[in-house]
Short mmCIF file of C-alpha atoms in Angstrom, two decimals:
data_model
loop_
_atom_site.label_atom_id
_atom_site.label_comp_id
_atom_site.label_asym_id
_atom_site.label_seq_id
_atom_site.Cartn_x
_atom_site.Cartn_y
_atom_site.Cartn_z
CA MET A 80 15.67 -17.81 -26.65
CA PRO A 81 16.50 -14.45 -25.04
CA ARG A 82 19.08 -14.62 -22.29
CA GLY A 83 20.43 -11.70 -20.31
CA ARG A 84 20.71 -9.76 -17.10
CA TYR A 85 18.64 -7.14 -15.31
CA SER A 86 19.85 -4.86 -12.53
CA LEU A 87 17.31 -4.26 -9.78
CA HIS A 88 17.13 -1.24 -7.50
CA ASP A 89 14.69 0.46 -5.16
CA PRO A 90 12.47 2.60 -7.41
CA HIS A 91 12.28 5.38 -4.83
CA ASP A 92 15.82 5.89 -3.49
CA HIS A 93 17.68 3.80 -6.15
CA THR A 94 19.39 1.57 -3.58
CA PRO A 95 20.88 -1.41 -5.50
CA LEU A 96 18.99 -4.63 -4.77
CA GLY A 97 21.02 -7.01 -6.93
CA GLU A 98 20.75 -8.62 -10.34
CA GLU A 99 18.52 -11.11 -12.12
CA HIS A 100 20.11 -13.45 -14.67
CA PHE A 101 17.37 -14.80 -16.92
CA GLN A 102 16.40 -16.77 -19.96
CA CYS A 103 12.94 -17.06 -21.50
CA ALA A 104 11.23 -18.61 -24.49
CA THR A 105 7.91 -18.64 -26.27
CA GLY A 106 6.28 -21.83 -27.52
CA PRO A 107 3.01 -23.14 -28.93
CA SER A 108 1.62 -23.61 -25.43
CA GLY A 109 2.74 -20.32 -23.91
CA TRP A 110 5.86 -18.70 -22.43
CA ARG A 111 8.39 -19.68 -19.77
CA TYR A 112 10.85 -17.53 -17.83
CA VAL A 113 13.55 -18.81 -15.46
CA SER A 114 16.09 -16.77 -13.56
CA ARG A 115 18.36 -16.64 -10.59
CA THR A 116 18.79 -13.54 -8.48
CA THR A 117 21.91 -12.32 -6.73
CA THR A 118 22.60 -9.75 -4.03
CA PRO A 119 24.63 -6.57 -4.72
CA ALA A 120 27.65 -8.51 -3.37
CA GLY A 121 27.08 -11.29 -5.91
CA ASP A 122 25.74 -13.92 -3.53
CA GLN A 123 22.83 -16.16 -4.48
CA ALA A 124 19.51 -14.62 -3.39
CA GLY A 125 16.82 -16.78 -4.99
CA SER A 126 15.18 -17.92 -8.20
CA VAL A 127 12.10 -17.43 -10.36
CA ASP A 128 10.35 -19.99 -12.57
CA LEU A 129 7.19 -18.75 -14.26
CA ALA A 130 5.19 -20.43 -17.01
CA VAL A 131 2.07 -18.96 -18.60
CA ASP A 132 -0.27 -20.51 -21.15
CA ASP A 133 -1.05 -19.05 -24.57
CA LEU A 134 -3.66 -16.76 -22.97
CA GLY A 135 -1.17 -15.40 -20.43
CA ARG A 136 -2.58 -17.26 -17.42
CA PRO A 137 -0.03 -18.56 -14.90
CA VAL A 138 0.10 -22.35 -15.12
CA ARG A 139 3.11 -22.64 -12.80
CA LEU A 140 5.00 -20.29 -10.52
CA GLU A 141 7.95 -21.15 -8.29
CA LEU A 142 9.70 -18.44 -6.28
CA HIS A 143 12.62 -19.03 -3.93
CA THR A 144 14.46 -16.72 -1.57
CA GLY A 145 16.95 -17.64 1.11
CA SER A 146 14.25 -18.44 3.61
CA TRP A 147 10.96 -18.94 1.76
CA GLN A 148 9.46 -20.53 -1.30
CA VAL A 149 6.15 -20.17 -3.10
CA ARG A 150 4.42 -22.45 -5.58
CA GLY A 151 1.31 -21.20 -7.34
CA ALA A 152 -0.95 -21.45 -10.36
CA ALA A 153 -4.24 -20.19 -11.77
CA LEU A 154 -6.95 -22.20 -10.02
CA ASN A 155 -10.21 -20.67 -8.77
CA GLY A 156 -8.56 -17.33 -9.40
CA VAL A 157 -5.00 -17.93 -8.24
CA THR A 158 -3.84 -20.43 -5.63
CA TRP A 159 -0.48 -20.77 -3.90
CA VAL A 160 1.42 -22.53 -1.12
CA ARG A 161 4.11 -20.64 0.81
CA THR A 162 6.58 -22.61 2.92
CA ASP A 163 9.82 -22.22 4.85
CA PRO A 164 12.87 -24.30 3.78
CA THR A 165 12.01 -27.17 6.15
CA GLY A 166 8.40 -27.35 5.01
CA ALA A 167 7.26 -27.23 8.63
CA HIS A 168 5.35 -23.99 8.17
CA ALA A 169 3.16 -24.12 5.07
CA ASP A 170 0.40 -21.63 4.33
CA GLU A 171 -2.10 -22.11 1.53
CA GLY A 172 -3.83 -19.15 -0.07
CA THR A 173 -6.28 -18.36 -2.81
CA ALA A 174 -7.60 -15.09 -4.21
CA ARG A 175 -10.01 -13.93 -6.87
CA ALA A 176 -7.20 -12.46 -8.91
CA HIS A 177 -6.09 -12.71 -12.53
CA ALA A 178 -2.39 -13.51 -12.01
CA PHE A 179 0.69 -12.99 -9.84
CA THR A 180 3.22 -10.19 -9.61
CA GLY A 181 6.42 -9.36 -7.76
CA THR A 182 9.82 -7.74 -8.19
CA SER A 183 10.88 -9.89 -11.17
CA PRO A 184 10.53 -8.32 -14.64
CA ALA A 185 8.88 -11.60 -15.68
CA PHE A 186 5.63 -10.50 -14.08
CA LEU A 187 5.44 -7.33 -16.19
CA VAL A 188 5.78 -9.35 -19.40
CA ALA A 189 3.22 -11.89 -18.17
CA THR A 190 0.69 -9.20 -17.25
CA ALA A 191 1.09 -7.46 -20.59
CA ARG A 192 0.59 -10.81 -22.33
CA LEU A 193 -2.50 -11.52 -20.24
CA LEU A 194 -4.14 -8.16 -21.04
CA ARG A 195 -3.19 -7.92 -24.75
CA LEU A 196 -3.97 -4.23 -24.97
CA THR A 197 -4.10 -2.11 -28.10
CA PRO A 198 -2.83 1.49 -28.38
CA GLY A 199 -5.50 4.03 -27.54
CA SER A 200 -7.85 1.56 -25.87
CA PRO A 201 -9.20 2.41 -22.40
CA ALA A 202 -7.16 1.42 -19.38
CA THR A 203 -7.87 -2.10 -18.14
CA ARG A 204 -8.12 -2.96 -14.47
CA VAL A 205 -6.36 -6.09 -13.24
CA ARG A 206 -6.15 -7.71 -9.79
CA LEU A 207 -2.85 -9.40 -8.94
CA VAL A 208 -1.36 -11.22 -5.97
CA ALA A 209 2.08 -9.76 -5.25
CA PHE A 210 4.77 -11.69 -3.36
CA THR A 211 6.99 -9.18 -1.58
CA ASP A 212 10.67 -9.71 -0.84
CA PRO A 213 12.36 -10.99 1.21
CA VAL A 214 9.73 -13.20 2.88
CA LEU A 215 7.40 -13.62 -0.15
CA ALA A 216 4.40 -12.39 1.81
CA PRO A 217 1.26 -12.34 -0.41
CA LEU A 218 -0.53 -9.05 -0.98
CA THR A 219 -3.49 -8.49 -3.31
CA VAL A 220 -3.10 -5.36 -5.43
CA ASP A 221 -5.27 -3.63 -8.02
CA GLN A 222 -3.68 -1.95 -11.03
CA SER A 223 -4.80 -0.35 -14.27
CA TRP A 224 -2.83 -0.85 -17.47
CA ALA A 225 -3.01 1.16 -20.69
CA LEU A 226 -0.91 0.77 -23.83
CA LEU A 227 0.23 4.29 -24.63
CA ASP A 228 2.24 3.59 -27.77
CA SER A 229 3.68 0.80 -29.88
CA GLU A 230 6.68 1.96 -31.90
CA ALA A 231 9.03 0.11 -34.25
CA HIS A 232 12.74 0.89 -33.88
CA ALA A 233 15.25 0.03 -36.61
CA THR A 234 17.98 -2.45 -35.62
CA ASP A 235 20.64 -4.44 -37.51
CA ASN A 236 18.33 -7.47 -37.38
CA GLY A 237 15.16 -5.72 -38.49
CA PRO A 238 12.59 -3.57 -36.68
CA LEU A 239 12.08 -4.01 -32.95
CA VAL A 240 8.62 -3.11 -31.68
CA VAL A 241 8.62 -1.45 -28.26
CA ASP A 242 5.38 -1.11 -26.29
CA ALA A 243 5.04 1.65 -23.70
CA TYR A 244 2.52 0.89 -20.94
CA GLN A 245 1.17 3.21 -18.29
CA VAL A 246 0.62 1.33 -15.05
CA ASN A 247 -1.35 2.84 -12.18
CA ALA A 248 -1.50 1.47 -8.64
CA LEU A 249 -5.15 1.98 -7.77
CA ASP A 250 -4.61 1.95 -4.00
CA THR A 251 -1.96 4.69 -3.93
CA GLY A 252 -2.45 6.48 -7.26
CA GLU A 253 1.23 5.93 -8.09
CA GLN A 254 1.81 5.96 -11.85
CA HIS A 255 4.74 4.74 -13.91
CA THR A 256 5.71 3.68 -17.42
CA VAL A 257 6.95 0.25 -18.49
CA HIS A 258 8.71 -0.39 -21.82
CA ILE A 259 8.52 -3.94 -23.18
CA ALA A 260 9.82 -5.44 -26.43
CA GLY A 261 8.44 -8.92 -27.06
CA ASP A 262 9.20 -10.88 -23.90
CA VAL A 263 11.91 -8.58 -22.52
CA VAL A 264 11.47 -5.53 -20.27
CA LEU A 265 13.64 -2.72 -21.59
CA ALA A 266 12.99 -0.32 -18.71
CA ALA A 267 10.65 0.02 -15.73
CA PRO A 268 10.83 1.51 -12.23
CA GLY A 269 13.49 -0.40 -10.33
CA ILE A 270 14.51 -2.42 -13.41
CA GLU A 271 17.24 -1.85 -15.99
CA LEU A 272 18.17 -4.24 -18.79
CA GLU A 273 21.97 -4.49 -18.60
CA GLN A 274 22.68 -7.33 -21.03
CA LEU A 275 20.76 -9.19 -23.74
CA ASP A 276 22.40 -11.94 -25.78
CA SER A 277 19.72 -12.26 -28.47
CA ARG A 278 16.63 -10.49 -29.75
CA PRO A 279 13.44 -10.65 -27.69
CA SER A 280 10.99 -13.35 -28.73
CA VAL A 281 7.85 -12.29 -30.56
CA PHE A 282 4.58 -13.66 -29.24
CA PRO A 283 2.44 -15.36 -31.90
#
């Protein structure tokens, strides 16, 4: 069960946004990721709880920030409920999308698992519902993903396979590379892996 810590920063001006302390695990029915986020000062900022099935579809999502929370799942595309802490203001939403995304590295792993790309195959288009910090406002985005390379790196505990993905935002044309090993993001825009207590899990 990988456990560790990511540092998060603005991908454009590198302003520190805080840290995400996580643990995740694969199982016969899918993959689960839980984390808590902190501010640059170390204060609690929120939490992430994402579970996907063995096909990579989101079966449960819970996001919390200081003022908002979201619960969602794959249903008629994807469906979610966004509420304030009191529950007085609840908004339901649904979209013809494949999955969710957001600032957490969990969403990159989940999208890669959903697409299951092979090196050299054409880029695959995917529609996602993004929840933007700090108010978790939903925004539908279109991306294309391509697996550029899958390379094994020697480690003390055997080879570690690292996948390099090229991700394009189809609305802006912005392009970036994401490096993933198993169920851990090694590097991506705005994300740095600072600590990892055990090897990444390998998906079956």
